[in-house]
Protein backbone atom coordinates (compact mmCIF):
# COMPACT_ATOMS: atom_id res chain seq x y z
CA MET A 1 76.39 60.68 -16.83
CA VAL A 2 73.15 59.00 -15.91
CA HIS A 3 73.06 55.13 -16.65
CA SER A 4 70.58 53.00 -15.06
CA VAL A 5 68.09 53.79 -12.62
CA ALA A 6 69.99 52.93 -9.60
CA ASP A 7 71.92 56.35 -10.79
CA VAL A 8 68.89 58.26 -10.35
CA ASP A 9 67.73 57.12 -6.78
CA ARG A 10 71.10 58.00 -6.08
CA LEU A 11 70.62 61.58 -7.59
CA MET A 12 67.93 61.86 -6.11
CA ASP A 13 68.66 60.94 -2.51
CA GLY A 14 71.29 64.25 -3.36
CA VAL A 15 67.85 66.25 -4.34
CA ALA A 16 66.63 65.56 -0.83
CA THR A 17 69.46 66.12 1.07
CA HIS A 18 71.13 69.09 -0.35
CA VAL A 19 68.37 70.84 -2.39
CA PHE A 20 64.93 70.64 -1.03
CA LYS A 21 66.17 70.16 2.87
CA PRO A 22 68.01 73.68 2.66
CA LEU A 23 65.10 75.27 1.14
CA ARG A 24 63.24 74.97 4.14
CA LEU A 25 59.99 75.45 2.08
CA TRP A 26 58.09 74.29 5.08
CA GLN A 27 58.05 78.15 6.14
CA PHE A 28 55.68 78.92 3.20
CA TYR A 29 52.81 76.11 4.25
CA VAL A 30 52.95 76.97 8.21
CA ILE A 31 51.75 79.91 10.73
CA ASP A 32 55.12 81.39 12.50
CA VAL A 33 53.65 80.12 16.13
CA GLU A 34 56.16 82.78 17.84
CA ALA A 35 55.12 85.82 16.08
CA ALA A 36 51.68 84.53 16.06
CA LEU A 37 51.89 84.55 20.02
CA ALA A 38 53.72 88.02 19.86
CA SER A 39 51.23 89.51 18.02
CA VAL A 40 48.09 87.87 19.84
CA GLY A 41 49.94 88.98 23.00
CA ASP A 42 49.46 92.75 22.34
CA ALA A 43 46.15 92.63 21.12
CA TRP A 44 45.30 90.93 24.51
CA ASP A 45 46.99 94.07 26.11
CA ALA A 46 45.23 96.66 23.57
CA THR A 47 42.46 98.97 25.74
CA ALA A 48 39.90 98.09 22.57
CA THR A 49 39.87 94.75 22.58
CA GLU A 50 37.71 92.82 20.18
CA GLN A 51 34.79 91.14 21.60
CA LEU A 52 33.14 87.55 20.43
CA ASP A 53 29.36 88.05 19.57
CA VAL A 54 26.81 86.03 20.87
CA GLU A 55 26.39 83.58 18.11
CA ASP A 56 30.21 82.99 17.81
CA CYS A 57 30.03 82.25 21.34
CA ASP A 58 26.83 80.15 21.21
CA THR A 59 28.63 78.25 18.10
CA LEU A 60 31.82 77.71 20.26
CA VAL A 61 30.44 76.46 23.31
CA LYS A 62 28.36 73.86 20.79
CA LEU A 63 31.13 72.57 18.87
CA SER A 64 33.74 69.85 19.98
CA GLY A 65 36.79 68.13 18.51
CA ASP A 66 37.76 68.14 14.86
CA ALA A 67 34.49 70.49 14.31
CA ARG A 68 35.76 73.06 17.06
CA THR A 69 39.31 73.15 15.59
CA GLU A 70 38.18 73.63 11.84
CA TRP A 71 35.49 76.55 13.38
CA GLN A 72 38.48 78.07 14.82
CA ARG A 73 40.95 78.14 11.90
CA THR A 74 38.54 79.69 9.84
CA TYR A 75 37.72 82.25 12.88
CA MET A 76 41.55 82.80 13.06
CA LEU A 77 42.99 83.17 9.45
CA GLY A 78 39.78 84.43 7.35
CA ASP A 79 38.34 82.41 4.44
CA ARG A 80 41.15 84.19 2.27
CA ALA A 81 42.76 81.29 0.24
CA HIS A 82 46.30 81.02 1.22
CA ALA A 83 48.93 81.78 -1.56
CA MET A 84 52.36 80.87 -1.12
CA GLY A 85 54.16 83.99 -2.31
CA THR A 86 56.20 84.68 1.31
CA ARG A 87 57.49 82.81 4.16
CA PHE A 88 55.36 82.31 7.05
CA GLY A 89 52.70 84.09 4.58
CA ARG A 90 50.12 82.22 6.81
CA THR A 91 48.59 84.68 9.33
CA ILE A 92 46.01 84.99 11.58
CA ASP A 93 43.84 87.84 12.79
CA ALA A 94 45.21 88.29 16.27
CA GLY A 95 42.49 91.12 17.40
CA ARG A 96 39.92 88.28 16.48
CA THR A 97 42.12 85.57 17.79
CA ALA A 98 42.76 87.28 21.18
CA ALA A 99 38.60 87.72 21.44
CA MET A 100 38.05 83.85 21.21
CA LEU A 101 40.79 83.49 23.55
CA ARG A 102 38.78 85.63 26.31
CA ALA A 103 35.72 84.04 25.63
CA LEU A 104 37.57 80.44 26.11
CA SER A 105 40.42 80.68 28.48
CA SER A 106 39.28 79.27 32.19
CA ASP A 107 41.34 81.56 34.27
CA GLY A 108 41.29 84.46 32.28
CA THR A 109 44.93 85.14 32.30
CA LYS A 110 47.12 85.83 29.38
CA ASP A 111 49.62 83.29 30.05
CA GLY A 112 47.02 80.92 30.25
CA ALA A 113 45.28 82.16 27.10
CA LEU A 114 48.28 82.23 25.06
CA ALA A 115 49.36 78.61 26.25
CA GLN A 116 45.85 77.36 24.67
CA LEU A 117 46.68 79.04 21.87
CA ARG A 118 50.00 77.72 21.47
CA ALA A 119 48.89 74.05 21.50
CA LEU A 120 45.68 74.83 18.90
CA LEU A 121 48.49 76.25 16.28
CA ASP A 122 50.56 73.61 16.65
CA LEU A 123 47.63 71.44 15.92
CA LEU A 124 46.60 73.49 12.69
CA ASN A 125 50.49 73.43 11.86
CA LEU A 126 50.28 69.66 12.23
CA ALA A 127 47.67 69.59 8.55
CA TYR A 128 49.98 72.05 7.17
CA TYR A 129 53.20 70.02 7.83
CA ARG A 130 51.69 67.16 6.20
CA GLU A 131 50.97 69.15 3.06
CA TYR A 132 53.98 70.11 2.82
CA ASP A 133 55.37 66.67 3.21
CA ALA A 134 53.10 65.41 0.80
CA ASP A 135 54.06 68.25 -2.06
CA VAL A 136 57.75 67.38 -1.56
CA ALA A 137 57.10 63.81 -2.31
CA THR A 138 55.26 64.54 -5.36
CA ALA A 139 57.69 67.22 -6.21
CA GLN A 140 60.94 64.90 -5.79
CA LYS A 141 58.62 61.72 -7.76
CA ASN A 142 57.93 63.88 -11.02
CA ILE A 143 61.92 65.30 -10.86
CA GLY A 144 63.05 61.29 -10.50
CA GLU A 145 60.22 60.47 -13.17
CA ARG A 146 61.26 63.32 -15.40
CA VAL A 147 65.09 62.63 -15.24
CA LYS A 148 64.63 58.57 -15.84
CA TYR A 149 62.87 59.62 -19.24
CA GLU A 150 64.99 62.48 -20.45
CA ARG A 151 68.09 60.38 -19.70
CA LEU A 152 67.40 56.78 -19.77
CA ASP A 153 64.97 56.61 -23.05
CA ASN A 154 66.07 56.38 -26.19
CA GLY A 155 64.00 58.99 -28.00
CA SER A 156 64.43 62.10 -25.54
CA TRP A 157 66.76 64.66 -26.53
CA LYS A 158 69.21 64.44 -23.20
CA PHE A 159 69.41 60.69 -24.09
CA GLY A 160 73.40 59.89 -23.50
CA LYS A 161 74.42 63.73 -22.42
CA PRO A 162 76.32 64.57 -19.62
CA ILE A 163 75.30 66.50 -16.96
CA ASP A 164 76.09 70.10 -17.94
CA ASP A 165 74.96 73.44 -18.23
CA ASP A 166 74.02 72.51 -21.43
CA TYR A 167 71.70 69.18 -20.61
CA LYS A 168 70.69 70.35 -16.74
CA ILE A 169 69.29 67.52 -14.34
CA VAL A 170 65.94 69.38 -15.11
CA ASP A 171 64.70 71.89 -17.39
CA PRO A 172 64.44 75.68 -15.45
CA LEU A 173 61.06 76.80 -14.46
CA PHE A 174 61.95 80.42 -14.79
CA THR A 175 63.92 82.44 -17.17
CA THR A 176 65.69 85.59 -15.90
CA VAL A 177 65.45 88.31 -18.01
CA ASP A 178 67.65 91.82 -18.17
CA THR A 179 65.97 94.96 -17.86
CA ARG A 180 66.51 98.28 -19.09
CA GLU A 181 65.17 99.55 -15.57
CA ASP A 182 66.14 99.04 -11.97
CA VAL A 183 63.22 96.58 -11.14
CA ASN A 184 63.03 94.29 -8.10
CA ASP A 185 64.74 90.96 -8.82
CA ASP A 186 61.53 88.77 -8.68
CA ARG A 187 59.89 90.85 -11.44
CA ARG A 188 63.10 89.78 -13.85
CA HIS A 189 62.31 86.29 -12.83
CA LEU A 190 59.62 84.92 -15.73
CA ALA A 191 58.00 81.25 -15.20
CA ASN A 192 58.49 79.36 -18.46
CA ASN A 193 55.23 78.21 -20.24
CA GLY A 194 54.58 74.60 -20.58
CA TRP A 195 52.20 71.72 -20.14
CA ILE A 196 50.70 69.37 -17.41
CA TRP A 197 50.14 65.72 -18.46
CA GLY A 198 46.65 64.92 -17.81
CA GLY A 199 46.23 68.58 -16.22
CA ASN A 200 42.69 70.07 -16.40
CA PRO A 201 43.05 72.35 -19.41
CA LEU A 202 40.41 74.97 -17.81
CA ASP A 203 42.77 75.67 -14.83
CA ASN A 204 45.23 77.92 -14.97
CA PHE A 205 48.37 76.54 -13.47
CA ALA A 206 50.44 79.54 -13.25
CA GLY A 207 47.75 80.99 -10.93
CA ALA A 208 48.17 82.20 -7.29
CA GLN A 209 46.18 79.04 -6.18
CA SER A 210 48.34 76.23 -8.27
CA LYS A 211 50.87 74.74 -7.14
CA ALA A 212 52.11 73.11 -10.19
CA TYR A 213 55.21 74.56 -10.81
CA LEU A 214 55.99 73.72 -6.97
CA LEU A 215 55.03 70.53 -7.99
CA ARG A 216 57.38 69.66 -10.89
CA GLU A 217 53.90 69.24 -12.91
CA VAL A 218 54.84 71.40 -15.33
CA ILE A 219 56.75 70.08 -18.33
CA VAL A 220 58.46 73.96 -19.60
CA TRP A 221 59.62 74.83 -22.93
CA GLY A 222 62.52 76.78 -22.20
CA ASP A 223 62.04 79.20 -25.33
CA CYS A 224 58.83 80.52 -23.96
CA VAL A 225 57.53 82.52 -20.87
CA LYS A 226 53.96 82.47 -19.34
CA LEU A 227 52.11 85.87 -19.17
CA ASN A 228 50.39 86.76 -16.63
CA TYR A 229 46.85 87.95 -18.48
CA GLY A 230 44.53 87.24 -15.63
CA THR A 231 40.76 86.85 -16.90
CA GLN A 232 39.85 89.89 -18.26
CA PRO A 233 41.68 93.42 -19.85
CA ALA A 234 40.93 94.86 -17.05
CA ASP A 235 43.59 92.47 -15.35
CA ASN A 236 46.45 93.57 -17.10
CA PRO A 237 45.44 96.27 -19.49
CA TRP A 238 48.67 97.09 -21.34
CA LEU A 239 49.41 93.17 -21.99
CA TRP A 240 46.19 92.93 -23.38
CA GLU A 241 46.31 95.60 -25.52
CA HIS A 242 49.38 94.90 -26.72
CA MET A 243 48.66 91.43 -27.79
CA ARG A 244 45.23 92.48 -29.72
CA GLN A 245 47.21 94.86 -31.75
CA TYR A 246 49.46 91.83 -32.51
CA THR A 247 47.10 89.45 -33.20
CA LEU A 248 45.17 91.68 -35.47
CA GLY A 249 48.53 92.51 -37.54
CA MET A 250 48.33 88.92 -37.91
CA ALA A 251 44.98 88.48 -39.12
CA ARG A 252 45.43 91.19 -41.61
CA ALA A 253 48.40 89.40 -42.65
CA PHE A 254 47.69 85.59 -42.79
CA HIS A 255 44.75 83.77 -44.12
CA GLY A 256 44.31 81.42 -40.98
CA PHE A 257 45.80 81.02 -37.11
CA ARG A 258 47.60 77.49 -35.82
CA ILE A 259 47.20 78.03 -32.01
CA ASP A 260 49.67 75.78 -30.72
CA ASN A 261 48.93 74.29 -27.26
CA CYS A 262 45.15 75.57 -27.09
CA HIS A 263 44.16 73.86 -24.02
CA SER A 264 47.29 75.86 -22.14
CA THR A 265 46.25 79.30 -23.30
CA PRO A 266 43.71 80.86 -20.84
CA ILE A 267 40.37 80.72 -22.88
CA GLU A 268 38.79 83.97 -21.82
CA LEU A 269 42.00 85.84 -23.51
CA ALA A 270 41.87 83.69 -26.87
CA GLU A 271 38.07 84.05 -26.87
CA TYR A 272 38.93 87.71 -26.93
CA LEU A 273 41.67 88.01 -29.26
CA LEU A 274 39.99 85.83 -32.05
CA ASP A 275 36.65 87.90 -31.60
CA GLU A 276 38.77 90.91 -32.64
CA ALA A 277 40.67 88.98 -35.31
CA ARG A 278 37.43 88.34 -36.91
CA ARG A 279 36.47 91.53 -37.14
CA THR A 280 39.49 92.33 -39.09
CA ASN A 281 39.10 89.12 -40.64
CA PRO A 282 36.07 87.54 -40.72
CA ASN A 283 37.10 84.39 -42.83
CA LEU A 284 39.90 83.77 -40.40
CA TYR A 285 40.56 79.86 -40.37
CA VAL A 286 41.48 78.85 -37.07
CA ILE A 287 43.04 75.61 -36.10
CA ALA A 288 44.19 74.21 -33.12
CA GLU A 289 45.90 71.89 -30.87
CA LEU A 290 44.06 70.39 -28.59
CA PHE A 291 44.55 67.32 -26.23
CA THR A 292 42.29 67.92 -23.44
CA GLY A 293 41.82 63.96 -23.03
CA SER A 294 37.82 65.19 -23.11
CA GLU A 295 35.47 65.34 -25.96
CA SER A 296 33.20 67.40 -23.69
CA THR A 297 36.00 69.53 -22.82
CA ASP A 298 37.07 69.61 -26.35
CA ARG A 299 33.38 71.03 -27.56
CA VAL A 300 33.79 74.15 -24.94
CA PHE A 301 37.18 75.20 -26.59
CA VAL A 302 35.66 74.51 -29.87
CA GLN A 303 32.13 76.27 -29.34
CA ARG A 304 33.77 79.39 -27.42
CA LEU A 305 36.90 79.80 -29.65
CA GLY A 306 35.10 79.07 -33.01
CA ILE A 307 37.66 76.67 -34.06
CA ASN A 308 37.21 75.55 -37.56
CA SER A 309 39.70 72.32 -37.18
CA LEU A 310 41.47 69.96 -34.73
CA ILE A 311 44.75 69.19 -34.80
CA ARG A 312 45.13 65.15 -35.09
CA GLU A 313 48.33 62.95 -35.71
CA ALA A 314 48.14 59.79 -37.85
CA MET A 315 51.32 58.92 -35.87
CA GLN A 316 49.64 58.26 -32.51
CA ALA A 317 48.71 54.90 -34.01
CA TRP A 318 50.57 52.38 -32.71
CA ASP A 319 48.97 49.51 -35.28
CA ALA A 320 46.84 48.93 -38.68
CA HIS A 321 43.77 48.56 -36.35
CA GLU A 322 44.43 52.09 -34.40
CA MET A 323 45.37 53.48 -37.86
CA SER A 324 41.71 52.12 -39.22
CA ARG A 325 40.28 53.32 -36.38
CA LEU A 326 41.54 57.12 -36.73
CA ALA A 327 40.73 57.27 -40.10
CA HIS A 328 37.21 55.91 -39.99
CA ARG A 329 36.63 59.14 -37.17
CA HIS A 330 37.99 61.75 -39.59
CA GLY A 331 36.84 59.95 -42.50
CA GLY A 332 33.28 61.19 -43.41
CA ARG A 333 29.71 59.74 -43.39
CA PRO A 334 28.95 56.05 -43.57
CA ILE A 335 28.10 55.38 -46.69
CA GLY A 336 24.34 54.85 -47.89
CA SER A 337 23.67 57.31 -44.52
CA LEU A 338 20.58 59.85 -45.16
CA ALA A 339 22.54 63.01 -45.32
CA LEU A 340 21.63 66.05 -45.29
CA ASP A 341 20.99 66.25 -49.29
CA CYS A 342 18.53 63.46 -48.88
CA LEU A 343 16.58 65.22 -45.71
CA GLY A 344 16.60 68.19 -47.27
CA GLU A 345 13.36 70.07 -48.45
CA PRO A 346 11.95 73.32 -49.83
CA GLY A 347 11.20 75.77 -47.21
CA PHE A 348 12.41 79.97 -45.99
CA PHE A 349 13.78 81.46 -43.36
CA THR A 350 13.10 84.87 -42.03
CA ASP A 351 16.10 86.97 -41.99
CA ASP A 352 15.86 89.50 -38.92
CA ALA A 353 18.72 91.08 -39.20
CA HIS A 354 17.90 92.40 -42.57
CA GLY A 355 14.31 93.42 -41.76
CA GLY A 356 12.46 90.18 -41.87
CA THR A 357 13.54 89.50 -45.33
CA ARG A 358 11.88 86.40 -46.40
CA ILE A 359 14.56 83.70 -47.73
CA ASN A 360 13.88 81.10 -49.71
CA GLY A 361 15.78 77.83 -49.83
CA ILE A 362 16.51 74.12 -48.95
CA VAL A 363 15.88 73.62 -44.97
CA ALA A 364 17.26 70.44 -43.45
CA PRO A 365 17.20 69.10 -40.09
CA LEU A 366 20.78 70.40 -37.87
CA SER A 367 22.64 67.28 -36.51
CA GLY A 368 25.54 66.68 -34.44
CA SER A 369 29.05 65.94 -35.56
CA LEU A 370 32.56 65.42 -34.10
CA PRO A 371 34.69 68.87 -34.55
CA HIS A 372 36.15 69.41 -37.84
CA ALA A 373 39.88 67.51 -37.88
CA MET A 374 42.85 68.76 -39.77
CA PHE A 375 44.34 65.21 -39.96
CA PHE A 376 48.38 65.24 -40.00
CA ASP A 377 50.51 62.30 -41.31
CA CYS A 378 53.13 63.89 -38.77
CA THR A 379 53.72 66.90 -37.01
CA HIS A 380 56.92 69.13 -35.78
CA ASP A 381 56.00 67.43 -32.62
CA ASN A 382 55.91 63.40 -33.64
CA GLU A 383 58.50 61.01 -34.56
CA THR A 384 58.86 60.28 -37.63
CA PRO A 385 57.88 56.56 -39.40
CA ALA A 386 61.65 55.46 -39.42
CA GLN A 387 61.41 55.91 -35.31
CA LYS A 388 58.03 54.99 -34.38
CA ARG A 389 57.30 52.27 -37.01
CA THR A 390 59.48 51.80 -40.51
CA MET A 391 60.87 53.85 -43.09
CA GLU A 392 58.39 51.63 -45.36
CA ASP A 393 55.39 53.13 -43.50
CA ALA A 394 55.57 56.51 -44.92
CA LEU A 395 54.04 55.80 -47.71
CA PRO A 396 50.97 53.99 -46.55
CA ASN A 397 50.41 56.00 -43.73
CA THR A 398 50.00 59.86 -45.84
CA ALA A 399 47.98 57.76 -48.15
CA ILE A 400 45.39 56.83 -45.47
CA VAL A 401 45.37 60.54 -44.16
CA ALA A 402 44.87 61.82 -47.88
CA MET A 403 41.86 59.61 -47.94
CA THR A 404 39.84 61.14 -45.26
CA ALA A 405 37.52 63.50 -45.77
CA CYS A 406 38.74 66.55 -43.91
CA ALA A 407 41.91 68.77 -44.40
CA SER A 408 45.41 67.02 -44.23
CA GLY A 409 48.16 68.46 -43.01
CA SER A 410 52.35 67.44 -42.94
CA THR A 411 55.64 68.41 -42.07
CA ARG A 412 58.64 69.73 -43.46
CA GLY A 413 61.18 66.43 -43.40
CA TYR A 414 58.24 63.84 -43.70
CA ASP A 415 58.75 64.07 -47.73
CA GLU A 416 62.25 63.86 -47.74
CA LEU A 417 61.65 61.03 -45.55
CA TYR A 418 64.15 62.22 -42.23
CA PRO A 419 65.16 59.49 -40.29
CA ARG A 420 64.67 61.56 -36.79
CA LEU A 421 62.17 64.18 -35.63
CA LEU A 422 63.95 67.13 -35.90
CA ASN A 423 63.68 69.36 -31.99
CA VAL A 424 62.60 72.54 -32.81
CA VAL A 425 64.27 74.07 -29.97
CA HIS A 426 67.35 72.80 -29.72
CA GLU A 427 67.58 72.10 -33.73
CA HIS A 428 69.92 75.23 -35.55
CA ARG A 429 70.82 73.79 -38.67
CA GLN A 430 69.02 74.81 -42.23
CA TYR A 431 67.25 73.16 -44.49
CA ALA A 432 68.33 72.36 -47.35
CA ALA A 433 67.16 73.78 -50.73
CA LEU A 434 65.74 70.94 -53.37
CA ASP A 435 66.44 71.80 -56.71
CA ASP A 436 62.78 69.41 -57.10
CA PRO A 437 60.91 68.21 -54.35
CA LEU A 438 59.36 65.62 -56.21
CA LYS A 439 62.38 64.23 -56.86
CA VAL A 440 63.30 63.28 -53.40
CA GLY A 441 61.78 60.68 -51.23
CA LEU A 442 58.25 60.66 -51.49
CA GLY A 443 57.72 64.23 -53.45
CA ALA A 444 56.28 62.59 -56.04
CA ALA A 445 54.04 60.13 -54.57
CA LYS A 446 53.05 62.65 -52.30
CA ALA A 447 52.16 65.27 -54.84
CA LYS A 448 49.40 62.98 -57.12
CA ILE A 449 48.36 61.71 -53.31
CA ASN A 450 47.25 65.36 -52.45
CA ARG A 451 45.61 66.23 -55.98
CA LEU A 452 43.59 62.87 -55.45
CA HIS A 453 42.55 64.45 -52.12
CA ARG A 454 41.14 67.76 -53.31
CA GLU A 455 39.75 66.03 -56.27
CA ILE A 456 37.43 63.63 -54.33
CA ALA A 457 36.57 66.61 -51.44
CA ALA A 458 32.59 66.17 -52.67
CA PHE A 459 33.05 61.87 -51.85
CA GLN A 460 32.04 62.65 -48.08
CA GLU A 461 30.79 59.32 -47.62
CA VAL A 462 33.34 56.86 -46.46
CA HIS A 463 33.97 53.25 -45.37
CA VAL A 464 37.36 52.25 -43.71
CA HIS A 465 38.02 48.30 -43.61
CA HIS A 466 41.32 46.81 -41.50
CA GLU A 467 42.36 43.23 -42.15
CA SER A 468 45.39 42.17 -40.92
CA ASP A 469 48.34 44.72 -41.73
CA TYR A 470 45.76 46.04 -44.32
CA VAL A 471 43.66 48.87 -44.53
CA THR A 472 41.05 49.91 -46.91
CA VAL A 473 39.22 53.02 -47.31
CA HIS A 474 36.70 53.26 -50.13
CA ARG A 475 34.91 57.09 -50.53
CA VAL A 476 32.02 57.88 -52.60
CA HIS A 477 30.16 60.67 -53.72
CA PRO A 478 26.80 60.90 -52.10
CA VAL A 479 24.88 61.62 -55.21
CA THR A 480 26.57 60.69 -58.32
CA ARG A 481 28.09 57.24 -56.66
CA GLU A 482 31.09 57.63 -57.88
CA GLY A 483 33.76 56.07 -55.62
CA VAL A 484 37.52 55.81 -54.73
CA LEU A 485 39.20 52.80 -53.45
CA MET A 486 42.36 52.47 -51.72
CA VAL A 487 44.29 49.42 -50.17
CA ALA A 488 47.60 50.38 -47.80
CA HIS A 489 49.44 48.11 -46.66
CA CYS A 490 50.62 49.40 -43.58
CA ALA A 491 54.47 48.56 -42.15
CA PHE A 492 54.56 48.92 -38.28
CA HIS A 493 57.02 46.81 -36.79
CA GLY A 494 56.28 43.34 -37.21
CA ALA A 495 54.36 43.43 -40.30
CA SER A 496 54.16 41.35 -42.76
CA GLU A 497 56.41 41.90 -45.89
CA THR A 498 53.82 40.23 -48.50
CA ALA A 499 51.43 41.82 -50.44
């Protein structure tokens, strides 16, 4: 059991001594000096030895210090990016190195040249050892912080659990699968999918140049693996076609898709598959879980993928003021704004796709807007109101969501007032069959709130006001000026009990 930060610190001392040290991971970073000396020595003895051209000779003579060392590093290793796939995988070009040494050698002897090379390789390896030290320190820090969260935070599924095969110190980065074929063992170990806190969603963290797994930056999901798509169908033809056929089947069967963790899906793949799906179902409704932390990055995904709605979570609000901000952000246009209804005027456009047909209509200015939201009172990832706020806040929370002029959503268990989040990976119990859902928890109230949400769909103007523990939302029809006013008394921890 892990009971304190001191326990975690002792645990990490053991990890450093008994895990990282025996792995000798530094061998994936550095140049094997002895092997490099042997290969260059053989190249020196070869009859057809390469020669340094005049331009390179002039450059080498002019440079000194760090600039010369960097030039030599690039000349010997080339410009190719280093992928840490094998131990001592960072190698030099023996022929080019021998040619460079001949140009630099003061006495022209092989022994003198190799001694000079040894000193140069030790200097280059110094930077690689420093890179290794920094990476190991980062990996150990990330492991330690993860253990602290999982073992010492009351909201974690490993809290209070022993360290054993069911509740490992850290979640495994790989899943080993059984195969029907006799394949190399390395091909049976598949990287688990996951996400990176604060990572760049446009980077492929499973790519050859990524060290995200090595640094333990990936918060893995143990129930699915990350497939190696590349960036185009030619990179893995079978996999792209297999997933294309699967996507077409889903597009024929369902009205819409929810893209889970959209920011961890290669954008080229998502773009391709959604294009294929819309050929089968042009009206496909696509919602996406997209937490990039950047509105500009969100726009990249929305524009390229044609996302209809982005999932937004009311349970992310930490107080009534933040709840009012979310309601305002997703609520609709301000009351009294000069909307398209007011600025439109009779006009026409030419439909070039149908022989230049003139089509009359109302022409209005094109105005920018935030990506449309699907606002959830609670998702399957969120802690319940009883955990994060109070049980009483379940009603005002869902009412505020319903009063916004966007799509709304919820999760099973919210209306029944489940006291705790059900872990979708580790929960094996089945939901209870309800004889009458309207008689359980918020059932009756939620039905009326959802009915109101549909009835005021055309009430696109909104005003949101916050005062102490209260949030008021006023929805108004832009033409008839009819309106609906809701006053919600939020019940965050510490909220007043009197209305």
